[in-house]
GROMACS .gro file of C-alpha atoms in nm:
model
  480
    1MET     CA    1  21.774  23.201  10.080
    2ALA     CA    2  21.857  23.570  10.061
    3ASN     CA    3  21.566  23.812  10.059
    4LEU     CA    4  21.495  23.952   9.711
    5ARG     CA    5  21.459  24.323   9.681
    6PHE     CA    6  21.303  24.493   9.374
    7SER     CA    7  21.325  24.854   9.276
    8PRO     CA    8  21.011  25.068   9.282
    9GLY     CA    9  21.032  25.106   8.905
   10LEU     CA   10  21.027  24.731   8.851
   11LEU     CA   11  20.731  24.689   9.085
   12SER     CA   12  20.547  24.964   8.896
   13SER     CA   13  20.619  24.790   8.568
   14ILE     CA   14  20.482  24.460   8.706
   15ARG     CA   15  20.170  24.635   8.830
   16ASP     CA   16  20.097  24.810   8.499
   17PHE     CA   17  20.227  24.532   8.276
   18GLY     CA   18  20.033  24.535   7.944
   19SER     CA   19  19.749  24.721   8.109
   20SER     CA   20  19.603  24.854   7.783
   21LEU     CA   21  19.463  24.684   7.472
   22THR     CA   22  19.606  24.971   7.269
   23GLN     CA   23  19.964  25.018   7.390
   24ALA     CA   24  20.237  25.147   7.165
   25PRO     CA   25  20.445  24.886   6.987
   26ALA     CA   26  20.751  24.742   7.158
   27SER     CA   27  20.988  24.927   6.928
   28GLN     CA   28  20.869  25.255   7.078
   29THR     CA   29  20.962  25.159   7.439
   30SER     CA   30  21.295  25.072   7.597
   31THR     CA   31  21.262  25.132   7.964
   32LEU     CA   32  21.151  24.902   8.242
   33THR     CA   33  20.923  25.158   8.392
   34GLY     CA   34  20.558  25.242   8.332
   35ALA     CA   35  20.280  25.074   8.139
   36GLY     CA   36  20.477  25.101   7.818
   37VAL     CA   37  20.682  24.787   7.890
   38GLN     CA   38  20.575  24.526   7.629
   39PRO     CA   39  20.587  24.150   7.677
   40ALA     CA   40  20.786  24.096   7.356
   41SER     CA   41  21.074  24.319   7.469
   42LEU     CA   42  21.364  24.202   7.686
   43GLY     CA   43  21.240  24.420   7.966
   44GLY     CA   44  20.891  24.291   7.917
   45MET     CA   45  21.003  23.931   7.953
   46LEU     CA   46  21.191  24.021   8.272
   47VAL     CA   47  20.885  24.191   8.413
   48ARG     CA   48  20.664  23.894   8.321
   49ASN     CA   49  20.902  23.643   8.482
   50VAL     CA   50  20.936  23.844   8.802
   51GLY     CA   51  20.563  23.896   8.817
   52ASN     CA   52  20.499  23.524   8.778
   53LEU     CA   53  20.740  23.460   9.067
   54MET     CA   54  20.531  23.695   9.276
   55GLY     CA   55  20.211  23.505   9.189
   56LYS     CA   56  20.065  23.780   8.972
   57ASP     CA   57  19.863  23.701   8.655
   58MET     CA   58  20.103  23.834   8.396
   59ARG     CA   59  19.889  23.769   8.087
   60THR     CA   60  19.838  24.072   7.873
   61PRO     CA   61  19.490  24.211   7.811
   62GLN     CA   62  19.519  24.091   7.452
   63GLU     CA   63  19.594  23.739   7.575
   64LYS     CA   64  19.309  23.752   7.823
   65LEU     CA   65  19.076  23.878   7.548
   66ALA     CA   66  19.187  23.607   7.306
   67GLU     CA   67  19.119  23.343   7.573
   68ALA     CA   68  18.779  23.494   7.659
   69GLN     CA   69  18.679  23.498   7.291
   70GLN     CA   70  18.796  23.144   7.224
   71GLY     CA   71  18.517  22.924   7.082
   72ILE     CA   72  18.279  23.215   7.023
   73ASN     CA   73  18.082  23.185   6.697
   74LEU     CA   74  18.108  23.527   6.537
   75GLY     CA   75  17.853  23.423   6.275
   76THR     CA   76  17.567  23.480   6.521
   77TYR     CA   77  17.443  23.786   6.702
   78GLU     CA   78  17.499  23.606   7.034
   79GLY     CA   79  17.863  23.542   6.944
   80GLN     CA   80  17.924  23.898   6.828
   81ILE     CA   81  17.773  24.038   7.148
   82ALA     CA   82  17.979  23.802   7.366
   83ALA     CA   83  18.299  23.901   7.181
   84ALA     CA   84  18.222  24.271   7.223
   85GLN     CA   85  18.145  24.225   7.593
   86ALA     CA   86  18.478  24.047   7.641
   87ARG     CA   87  18.660  24.333   7.471
   88LEU     CA   88  18.472  24.587   7.685
   89LYS     CA   89  18.586  24.402   7.999
   90PHE     CA   90  18.953  24.442   7.916
   91GLU     CA   91  18.948  24.781   7.745
   92THR     CA   92  19.076  25.074   7.957
   93ASP     CA   93  19.043  25.353   7.703
   94PRO     CA   94  18.722  25.545   7.794
   95VAL     CA   95  18.652  25.650   7.435
   96LYS     CA   96  18.690  25.301   7.301
   97LYS     CA   97  18.483  25.159   7.587
   98GLU     CA   98  18.202  25.396   7.490
   99GLU     CA   99  18.228  25.287   7.125
  100ILE     CA  100  18.219  24.920   7.223
  101GLY     CA  101  17.918  24.985   7.448
  102LYS     CA  102  17.727  25.142   7.158
  103GLN     CA  103  17.825  24.851   6.936
  104ILE     CA  104  17.684  24.606   7.193
  105ILE     CA  105  17.355  24.799   7.208
  106ASN     CA  106  17.325  24.796   6.828
  107LEU     CA  107  17.399  24.425   6.819
  108GLN     CA  108  17.139  24.358   7.089
  109ASN     CA  109  16.879  24.559   6.896
  110SER     CA  110  16.961  24.367   6.577
  111GLN     CA  111  16.937  24.039   6.766
  112ALA     CA  112  16.599  24.134   6.910
  113GLN     CA  113  16.474  24.225   6.564
  114ALA     CA  114  16.604  23.897   6.420
  115ASP     CA  115  16.445  23.703   6.707
  116ARG     CA  116  16.111  23.869   6.639
  117ALA     CA  117  16.138  23.787   6.269
  118ALA     CA  118  16.233  23.426   6.348
  119ALA     CA  119  15.944  23.394   6.591
  120ALA     CA  120  15.706  23.532   6.327
  121GLU     CA  121  15.840  23.283   6.073
  122ASP     CA  122  15.802  22.998   6.323
  123ARG     CA  123  15.441  23.104   6.380
  124ARG     CA  124  15.380  23.122   6.006
  125ILE     CA  125  15.524  22.774   5.952
  126ALA     CA  126  15.319  22.638   6.243
  127GLN     CA  127  15.005  22.798   6.099
  128GLU     CA  128  15.078  22.657   5.753
  129LYS     CA  129  15.130  22.311   5.901
  130ALA     CA  130  14.806  22.347   6.095
  131LYS     CA  131  14.625  22.449   5.773
  132VAL     CA  132  14.769  22.153   5.585
  133LYS     CA  133  14.675  21.917   5.867
  134ARG     CA  134  14.324  22.063   5.884
  135LYS     CA  135  14.285  22.024   5.509
  136GLU     CA  136  14.410  21.664   5.527
  137ASN     CA  137  14.164  21.587   5.807
  138ILE     CA  138  13.874  21.738   5.611
  139VAL     CA  139  13.967  21.543   5.298
  140PHE     CA  140  14.003  21.222   5.499
  141SER     CA  141  13.664  21.275   5.664
  142LEU     CA  142  13.492  21.347   5.333
  143LYS     CA  143  13.640  21.036   5.176
  144SER     CA  144  13.538  20.833   5.480
  145LEU     CA  145  13.183  20.948   5.410
  146GLY     CA  146  13.213  20.831   5.051
  147ALA     CA  147  13.216  21.191   4.923
  148ASN     CA  148  13.521  21.140   4.700
  149ASP     CA  149  13.419  21.406   4.449
  150ILE     CA  150  13.388  21.671   4.717
  151ALA     CA  151  13.716  21.561   4.876
  152GLY     CA  152  13.883  21.606   4.537
  153TYR     CA  153  13.748  21.960   4.511
  154VAL     CA  154  13.901  22.041   4.851
  155GLU     CA  155  14.233  21.885   4.751
  156ASP     CA  156  14.262  22.090   4.431
  157THR     CA  157  14.149  22.415   4.603
  158THR     CA  158  13.817  22.443   4.415
  159TYR     CA  159  13.672  22.440   4.765
  160THR     CA  160  13.867  22.605   5.047
  161PRO     CA  161  13.920  22.403   5.366
  162SER     CA  162  13.656  22.621   5.532
  163GLU     CA  163  13.407  22.543   5.256
  164GLY     CA  164  13.503  22.177   5.277
  165ALA     CA  165  13.439  22.185   5.653
  166GLN     CA  166  13.098  22.341   5.594
  167HIS     CA  167  13.006  22.073   5.340
  168LEU     CA  168  13.135  21.805   5.574
  169GLY     CA  169  12.905  21.943   5.843
  170THR     CA  170  12.611  21.933   5.601
  171LEU     CA  171  12.683  21.569   5.515
  172LEU     CA  172  12.711  21.472   5.881
  173ARG     CA  173  12.380  21.646   5.959
  174ALA     CA  174  12.219  21.471   5.663
  175GLN     CA  175  12.332  21.136   5.802
  176LYS     CA  176  12.165  21.206   6.134
  177VAL     CA  177  11.824  21.286   5.987
  178ALA     CA  178  11.584  21.010   6.080
  179GLU     CA  179  11.446  20.786   5.805
  180GLN     CA  180  11.150  20.951   5.629
  181ASP     CA  181  11.188  21.272   5.837
  182LEU     CA  182  11.038  21.522   5.593
  183GLU     CA  183  11.085  21.832   5.811
  184GLY     CA  184  11.443  21.738   5.894
  185GLN     CA  185  11.529  21.687   5.528
  186GLN     CA  186  11.358  22.014   5.431
  187ALA     CA  187  11.550  22.207   5.699
  188ILE     CA  188  11.890  22.083   5.577
  189VAL     CA  189  11.813  22.148   5.210
  190GLN     CA  190  11.686  22.500   5.283
  191ALA     CA  191  11.980  22.579   5.512
  192VAL     CA  192  12.229  22.519   5.230
  193GLY     CA  193  12.014  22.681   4.960
  194TYR     CA  194  11.940  22.371   4.754
  195ASP     CA  195  11.561  22.387   4.784
  196LYS     CA  196  11.521  22.511   4.423
  197GLN     CA  197  11.712  22.220   4.273
  198ASP     CA  198  11.511  21.963   4.077
  199ARG     CA  199  11.657  21.670   4.267
  200PHE     CA  200  11.493  21.795   4.589
  201SER     CA  201  11.159  21.893   4.431
  202THR     CA  202  10.973  21.600   4.589
  203LEU     CA  203  11.048  21.741   4.936
  204PHE     CA  204  10.840  22.053   4.874
  205GLY     CA  205  10.493  22.142   4.748
  206GLU     CA  206  10.148  22.010   4.821
  207GLU     CA  207  10.249  21.649   4.757
  208ALA     CA  208  10.579  21.671   4.948
  209LYS     CA  209  10.715  21.341   5.072
  210PRO     CA  210  11.042  21.242   5.242
  211MET     CA  211  11.320  21.047   5.076
  212SER     CA  212  11.494  20.740   5.202
  213THR     CA  213  11.804  20.823   5.404
  214GLY     CA  214  12.032  20.672   5.141
  215LEU     CA  215  11.881  20.868   4.854
  216PHE     CA  216  11.878  21.190   5.057
  217ASN     CA  217  12.248  21.156   5.140
  218THR     CA  218  12.326  21.074   4.776
  219PHE     CA  219  12.148  21.387   4.656
  220ILE     CA  220  12.320  21.608   4.914
  221ARG     CA  221  12.661  21.481   4.798
  222GLU     CA  222  12.570  21.536   4.433
  223ALA     CA  223  12.441  21.887   4.502
  224ILE     CA  224  12.761  21.990   4.680
  225ALA     CA  225  12.976  21.848   4.399
  226ASP     CA  226  12.762  22.015   4.132
  227VAL     CA  227  12.815  22.360   4.286
  228ALA     CA  228  13.191  22.322   4.237
  229LYS     CA  229  13.143  22.175   3.889
  230ASP     CA  230  12.917  22.463   3.781
  231LYS     CA  231  13.167  22.715   3.917
  232ALA     CA  232  13.447  22.556   3.714
  233LEU     CA  233  13.237  22.534   3.397
  234THR     CA  234  13.131  22.898   3.424
  235SER     CA  235  13.496  22.999   3.448
  236LEU     CA  236  13.600  22.779   3.154
  237ARG     CA  237  13.316  22.900   2.932
  238SER     CA  238  13.420  23.259   2.990
  239MET     CA  239  13.761  23.184   2.834
  240GLU     CA  240  13.847  23.182   2.467
  241GLN     CA  241  13.717  22.850   2.338
  242THR     CA  242  14.039  22.684   2.223
  243PRO     CA  243  14.062  22.305   2.179
  244ASN     CA  244  14.233  22.284   2.518
  245VAL     CA  245  13.954  22.478   2.690
  246GLU     CA  246  13.687  22.270   2.515
  247THR     CA  247  13.873  21.958   2.630
  248ALA     CA  248  13.873  22.080   2.990
  249ILE     CA  249  13.498  22.152   2.968
  250GLU     CA  250  13.431  21.805   2.829
  251LEU     CA  251  13.628  21.634   3.108
  252VAL     CA  252  13.468  21.841   3.386
  253GLU     CA  253  13.118  21.777   3.248
  254ASN     CA  254  13.185  21.403   3.246
  255GLY     CA  255  13.315  21.405   3.603
  256LEU     CA  256  13.666  21.304   3.495
  257MET     CA  257  13.840  21.618   3.621
  258SER     CA  258  13.779  21.866   3.901
  259GLY     CA  259  13.762  22.238   3.843
  260GLY     CA  260  14.087  22.316   4.019
  261LYS     CA  261  14.283  22.112   3.764
  262ALA     CA  262  14.087  22.231   3.462
  263GLY     CA  263  14.258  22.569   3.448
  264ALA     CA  264  14.603  22.412   3.413
  265LEU     CA  265  14.486  22.194   3.123
  266ALA     CA  266  14.313  22.487   2.954
  267ILE     CA  267  14.636  22.688   2.926
  268LYS     CA  268  14.867  22.399   2.835
  269LYS     CA  269  15.084  22.444   2.529
  270ASP     CA  270  15.008  22.094   2.396
  271ASN     CA  271  14.809  22.055   2.078
  272ILE     CA  272  14.503  21.866   2.204
  273THR     CA  273  14.195  21.752   2.012
  274VAL     CA  274  13.857  21.754   2.185
  275PRO     CA  275  13.818  21.414   2.359
  276LYS     CA  276  13.614  21.132   2.214
  277ASN     CA  277  13.404  20.925   2.451
  278GLY     CA  278  13.292  20.564   2.442
  279GLU     CA  279  13.542  20.427   2.191
  280PHE     CA  280  13.808  20.271   2.413
  281LYS     CA  281  13.849  20.107   2.752
  282LEU     CA  282  14.145  19.976   2.951
  283ASN     CA  283  14.225  19.615   3.035
  284ASP     CA  284  14.047  19.647   3.370
  285GLY     CA  285  13.720  19.746   3.201
  286THR     CA  286  13.743  20.119   3.272
  287ALA     CA  287  13.604  20.332   2.991
  288VAL     CA  288  13.834  20.621   2.902
  289ALA     CA  289  13.816  20.945   2.709
  290THR     CA  290  14.075  20.965   2.433
  291SER     CA  291  14.240  21.256   2.257
  292VAL     CA  292  14.517  21.310   2.007
  293VAL     CA  293  14.788  21.506   2.187
  294ASN     CA  294  15.067  21.642   1.970
  295GLY     CA  295  14.979  21.385   1.704
  296GLU     CA  296  14.970  21.087   1.943
  297LEU     CA  297  14.662  20.899   2.066
  298ARG     CA  298  14.637  20.920   2.445
  299TYR     CA  299  14.378  20.858   2.714
  300TRP     CA  300  14.276  21.065   3.014
  301ASP     CA  301  14.416  20.932   3.342
  302THR     CA  302  14.206  21.068   3.628
  303THR     CA  303  14.474  20.989   3.887
  304ALA     CA  304  14.753  21.167   3.701
  305ALA     CA  305  14.508  21.434   3.578
  306GLU     CA  306  14.662  21.431   3.232
  307PHE     CA  307  14.652  21.250   2.900
  308VAL     CA  308  14.892  20.955   2.903
  309ALA     CA  309  15.011  20.722   2.629
  310PRO     CA  310  14.892  20.360   2.629
  311THR     CA  311  15.155  20.096   2.696
  312THR     CA  312  15.200  19.726   2.629
  313ASP     CA  313  15.097  19.654   2.989
  314ASN     CA  314  14.811  19.902   2.982
  315PRO     CA  315  14.683  19.921   2.623
  316LEU     CA  316  14.370  20.079   2.486
  317VAL     CA  317  14.104  19.821   2.401
  318PRO     CA  318  13.845  19.924   2.139
  319ILE     CA  319  13.484  19.887   2.252
  320VAL     CA  320  13.333  19.675   1.974
  321ALA     CA  321  13.004  19.514   1.885
  322LYS     CA  322  12.923  19.307   1.576
  323GLY     CA  323  13.279  19.340   1.460
  324LYS     CA  324  13.291  19.718   1.462
  325GLN     CA  325  13.400  19.982   1.707
  326VAL     CA  326  13.087  20.139   1.853
  327LYS     CA  327  13.027  20.510   1.889
  328ILE     CA  328  12.797  20.710   2.113
  329THR     CA  329  12.505  20.889   1.948
  330PRO     CA  330  12.360  21.225   2.060
  331ALA     CA  331  12.020  21.059   2.094
  332SER     CA  332  12.150  20.806   2.346
  333ILE     CA  333  12.320  21.078   2.554
  334LYS     CA  334  11.999  21.279   2.571
  335SER     CA  335  11.794  20.969   2.650
  336LEU     CA  336  12.025  20.868   2.937
  337ALA     CA  337  11.988  21.213   3.094
  338THR     CA  338  11.610  21.181   3.074
  339VAL     CA  339  11.607  20.837   3.236
  340LEU     CA  340  11.834  20.951   3.519
  341SER     CA  341  11.630  21.266   3.585
  342VAL     CA  342  11.439  21.258   3.912
  343ASP     CA  343  11.152  21.454   3.761
  344SER     CA  344  11.098  21.194   3.490
  345GLY     CA  345  11.005  20.933   3.749
  346ILE     CA  346  11.136  20.658   3.520
  347LEU     CA  347  11.363  20.502   3.783
  348ASP     CA  348  11.250  20.424   4.135
  349GLU     CA  349  11.425  20.561   4.444
  350ALA     CA  350  11.636  20.249   4.499
  351GLN     CA  351  11.764  20.256   4.141
  352ILE     CA  352  11.845  20.629   4.157
  353GLU     CA  353  12.025  20.575   4.487
  354ARG     CA  354  12.230  20.288   4.344
  355TYR     CA  355  12.331  20.497   4.045
  356GLY     CA  356  12.417  20.784   4.279
  357LEU     CA  357  12.673  20.569   4.460
  358LEU     CA  358  12.887  20.578   4.147
  359SER     CA  359  13.130  20.866   4.103
  360GLY     CA  360  13.409  20.982   3.876
  361GLN     CA  361  13.550  20.715   3.646
  362ASP     CA  362  13.296  20.452   3.758
  363LYS     CA  363  12.999  20.674   3.674
  364TYR     CA  364  13.160  20.762   3.341
  365SER     CA  365  13.209  20.392   3.257
  366PHE     CA  366  12.848  20.316   3.349
  367ASN     CA  367  12.716  20.598   3.130
  368ILE     CA  368  12.925  20.477   2.836
  369ALA     CA  369  12.799  20.120   2.879
  370ALA     CA  370  12.436  20.233   2.911
  371THR     CA  371  12.443  20.448   2.598
  372HIS     CA  372  12.611  20.172   2.397
  373LEU     CA  373  12.370  19.904   2.517
  374ALA     CA  374  12.063  20.117   2.443
  375ASP     CA  375  12.199  20.209   2.099
  376LEU     CA  376  12.277  19.847   2.012
  377ARG     CA  377  11.935  19.723   2.127
  378SER     CA  378  11.769  20.005   1.937
  379LYS     CA  379  11.935  19.895   1.614
  380GLU     CA  380  11.878  19.525   1.679
  381ASN     CA  381  11.510  19.564   1.772
  382ASN     CA  382  11.441  19.851   1.534
  383THR     CA  383  11.308  20.062   1.821
  384PRO     CA  384  11.377  20.420   1.936
  385VAL     CA  385  11.678  20.448   2.166
  386GLU     CA  386  11.452  20.616   2.424
  387ALA     CA  387  11.252  20.295   2.447
  388GLU     CA  388  11.564  20.095   2.526
  389MET     CA  389  11.746  20.325   2.770
  390GLN     CA  390  11.549  20.249   3.088
  391LYS     CA  391  11.599  19.874   3.050
  392ALA     CA  392  11.968  19.927   2.965
  393VAL     CA  393  12.025  20.126   3.286
  394ILE     CA  394  11.837  19.877   3.504
  395ASP     CA  395  12.007  19.574   3.346
  396LEU     CA  396  12.351  19.725   3.407
  397LEU     CA  397  12.265  19.815   3.769
  398ASP     CA  398  12.160  19.453   3.822
  399SER     CA  399  12.461  19.306   3.641
  400GLU     CA  400  12.781  19.161   3.784
  401TYR     CA  401  12.968  19.463   3.647
  402TYR     CA  402  12.808  19.686   3.912
  403THR     CA  403  12.936  19.616   4.263
  404SER     CA  404  12.868  19.812   4.580
  405GLU     CA  405  13.025  19.827   4.924
  406ALA     CA  406  12.785  19.858   5.213
  407GLY     CA  407  12.819  20.155   5.447
  408THR     CA  408  13.011  20.113   5.771
  409PHE     CA  409  13.058  20.305   6.094
  410ALA     CA  410  13.409  20.417   6.175
  411PHE     CA  411  13.611  20.710   6.302
  412GLY     CA  412  13.313  20.856   6.483
  413PHE     CA  413  13.071  20.876   6.192
  414GLY     CA  414  12.900  20.660   5.934
  415LYS     CA  415  13.048  20.583   5.597
  416ASP     CA  416  12.805  20.584   5.307
  417ALA     CA  417  12.804  20.295   5.063
  418THR     CA  418  13.012  20.328   4.747
  419ALA     CA  419  12.991  20.150   4.413
  420ARG     CA  420  13.219  20.043   4.127
  421PHE     CA  421  13.144  19.968   3.764
  422VAL     CA  422  13.352  19.816   3.484
  423MET     CA  423  13.269  19.779   3.117
  424PRO     CA  424  13.145  19.436   3.005
  425GLU     CA  425  13.386  19.240   2.790
  426THR     CA  426  13.114  19.205   2.528
  427PHE     CA  427  12.745  19.295   2.506
  428SER     CA  428  12.633  18.947   2.399
  429GLU     CA  429  12.509  18.859   2.746
  430PHE     CA  430  12.264  19.150   2.719
  431GLY     CA  431  12.099  19.006   2.409
  432ILE     CA  432  12.318  19.165   2.145
  433SER     CA  433  12.387  18.903   1.878
  434THR     CA  434  12.721  18.833   1.708
  435THR     CA  435  12.910  19.061   1.938
  436ALA     CA  436  13.279  19.006   1.874
  437LYS     CA  437  13.523  18.996   2.161
  438THR     CA  438  13.839  19.193   2.099
  439GLU     CA  439  14.192  19.149   2.215
  440PRO     CA  440  14.374  19.443   2.377
  441THR     CA  441  14.535  19.680   2.132
  442VAL     CA  442  14.631  20.040   2.116
  443GLU     CA  443  14.481  20.165   1.794
  444THR     CA  444  14.308  19.876   1.617
  445THR     CA  445  14.017  19.636   1.657
  446THR     CA  446  14.023  19.262   1.592
  447ALA     CA  447  13.717  19.275   1.365
  448PRO     CA  448  13.729  19.182   0.993
  449THR     CA  449  13.805  19.544   0.926
  450GLN     CA  450  14.068  19.745   1.105
  451ILE     CA  451  14.020  20.087   1.263
  452ILE     CA  452  14.330  20.300   1.276
  453VAL     CA  453  14.400  20.641   1.421
  454VAL     CA  454  14.557  20.872   1.166
  455THR     CA  455  14.892  21.014   1.274
  456GLN     CA  456  15.088  21.290   1.104
  457ASP     CA  457  15.340  21.041   0.966
  458LEU     CA  458  15.062  20.827   0.819
  459LEU     CA  459  14.893  21.129   0.666
  460ASN     CA  460  15.220  21.247   0.511
  461SER     CA  461  15.278  20.907   0.349
  462SER     CA  462  14.922  20.849   0.221
  463PRO     CA  463  14.799  21.060  -0.075
  464SER     CA  464  14.462  20.880  -0.064
  465LEU     CA  465  14.397  20.992   0.293
  466ARG     CA  466  14.491  21.349   0.210
  467ALA     CA  467  14.260  21.337  -0.092
  468LYS     CA  468  13.973  21.243   0.140
  469ASN     CA  469  14.051  21.542   0.367
  470VAL     CA  470  14.131  21.309   0.655
  471LYS     CA  471  14.289  21.487   0.952
  472VAL     CA  472  14.530  21.381   1.226
  473GLY     CA  473  14.333  21.208   1.501
  474ASP     CA  474  14.054  21.084   1.271
  475ARG     CA  475  13.976  20.714   1.287
  476VAL     CA  476  13.944  20.541   0.951
  477GLU     CA  477  13.827  20.189   0.873
  478VAL     CA  478  14.037  19.985   0.633
  479SER     CA  479  14.037  19.624   0.519
  480ARG     CA  480  14.269  19.392   0.708
   0.00000   0.00000   0.00000
C-alpha cells in the first residue's frame, strides 16, 4: 500500500479539531486549517475521518462533555457540581474556566449548608422519636403499676414526660418500702411534699403509725393524680363559666376526664348542658354522665373523650328503683365523701385500700351505686342517708359487682392490684323492695310511667310543655 502523506495544514486541523467549547459556528469557517474547522462542515468531516484513521480521539469537546454529563441528576447539588466539573475539564477559555470554578465553589458551599440543615433535621427527628419513645415507656410503666390515671395525665400532656418519670420513680420507691416501715413512708411523703395532705395525716404526729404497703401505694397514686386534677380545675375555674366550662369541671371532678382534654371541651362550639349523674348506665353496667348536646341526649365516653350518641347496640339504660328513675341527692354525695374520708375513720384500712383500687369510670360507677343504695335505704327505713352510707359502701365492696385483680411482678417491677365495678341490674338484692328491672332503652324507662327527655322538636310541638316552662334536656314523667 502506498504511503499516505498529509499536508501540514491538515495535520494542524486534526490536532486542533474542535478544541474549544465556544468555537464560531460552521458557517463562519471554510478552510481546513486551524481550530476553526467544525465537525459539521465538509472539511470538518474530512478532518474527523482522517484523524480516526490515525487513531486520534476525534470527538469534539461538546461531545465529550455531553458523554461526561450523561446520567447526572441536575436536581441535586451533587449533580450540579459534577456537571460543572465536567464542563471545567473541557473548557479552554480562561475567563469561562474562572467563572465555572466560582460556580463550583458556590455550589459546594450551598451543598454544605444544605447538608448541615439536613443533619440538623435528622437530629431533630431522632430526638422527637426518642421523646415519643420515652413517653411511651413511661406511660407503659405507669400502667403496669396500675397507675392508669397518672398515665393518662402523661398521655394528654397534663404531666410532662419528665414529671411522669419523677412520679414513676416515687411509685417505685413506695413499692420498695418495707411493710409497716413508718420512717420509710414518712421520708417518701416528705420528699414529694405530700406531708400536709389529710390522707397521710396518720403518718405524722404524736400517734403516728405506718400504713399497710397496699394502702400506702394507693394513697401515693391518688396524691399524684390529685395534683394534676387540682391544676386542671384551677385553670378551668379561672375561665368564664360557660356551660361547656362547667361541664368540663364536672367531668374532671368525677374522674371521667383528664385535665389535658378539658381545655378542648371547654372551648367547643357545641351547645352542651351541664352533665347529669346517676340517671343512666350502659348495657355492661357502667354508669355514665349524660348531657344534651345540640338538642340530643348523649353520654360521656371516657375512651373517646367526648359525648357520643347512644345506639341500638349500646343504648342508655335508665337506673330505676320501685318503677321510677332514681336521682342522686346532695345529701348522699356529701355523706359518701364523709364515709370515704380517712380522717373520719369510718372505713378500716382494708376497705379504704379496696376502694382506692378503683379508678376512672369504675370509681364513678361505684360512687353512683353507693349514693343510690344509701338514698333508697334511707327512704325505705326512714333513716338519715348518713346512717345508711357506710353500710352501702361496705356492701358494694363485698358484692359480686366489685372484682379485683391481684398484683403481679413483671417487667422488672411489681404491678399493684386493680379493681373493676359495674352497676347492679337492680337493687333488690340489697334489701330494696319492689325494685323493677328495666330493659335497655335510650330515653325511657319500663316503669308504669315513662320518662322522656325533651328535645327541641318535642317542645315545639307541645304547647303544654311550653306552658310549664319545660326546657330542652329536661326529663319529664308522663303516663304510658
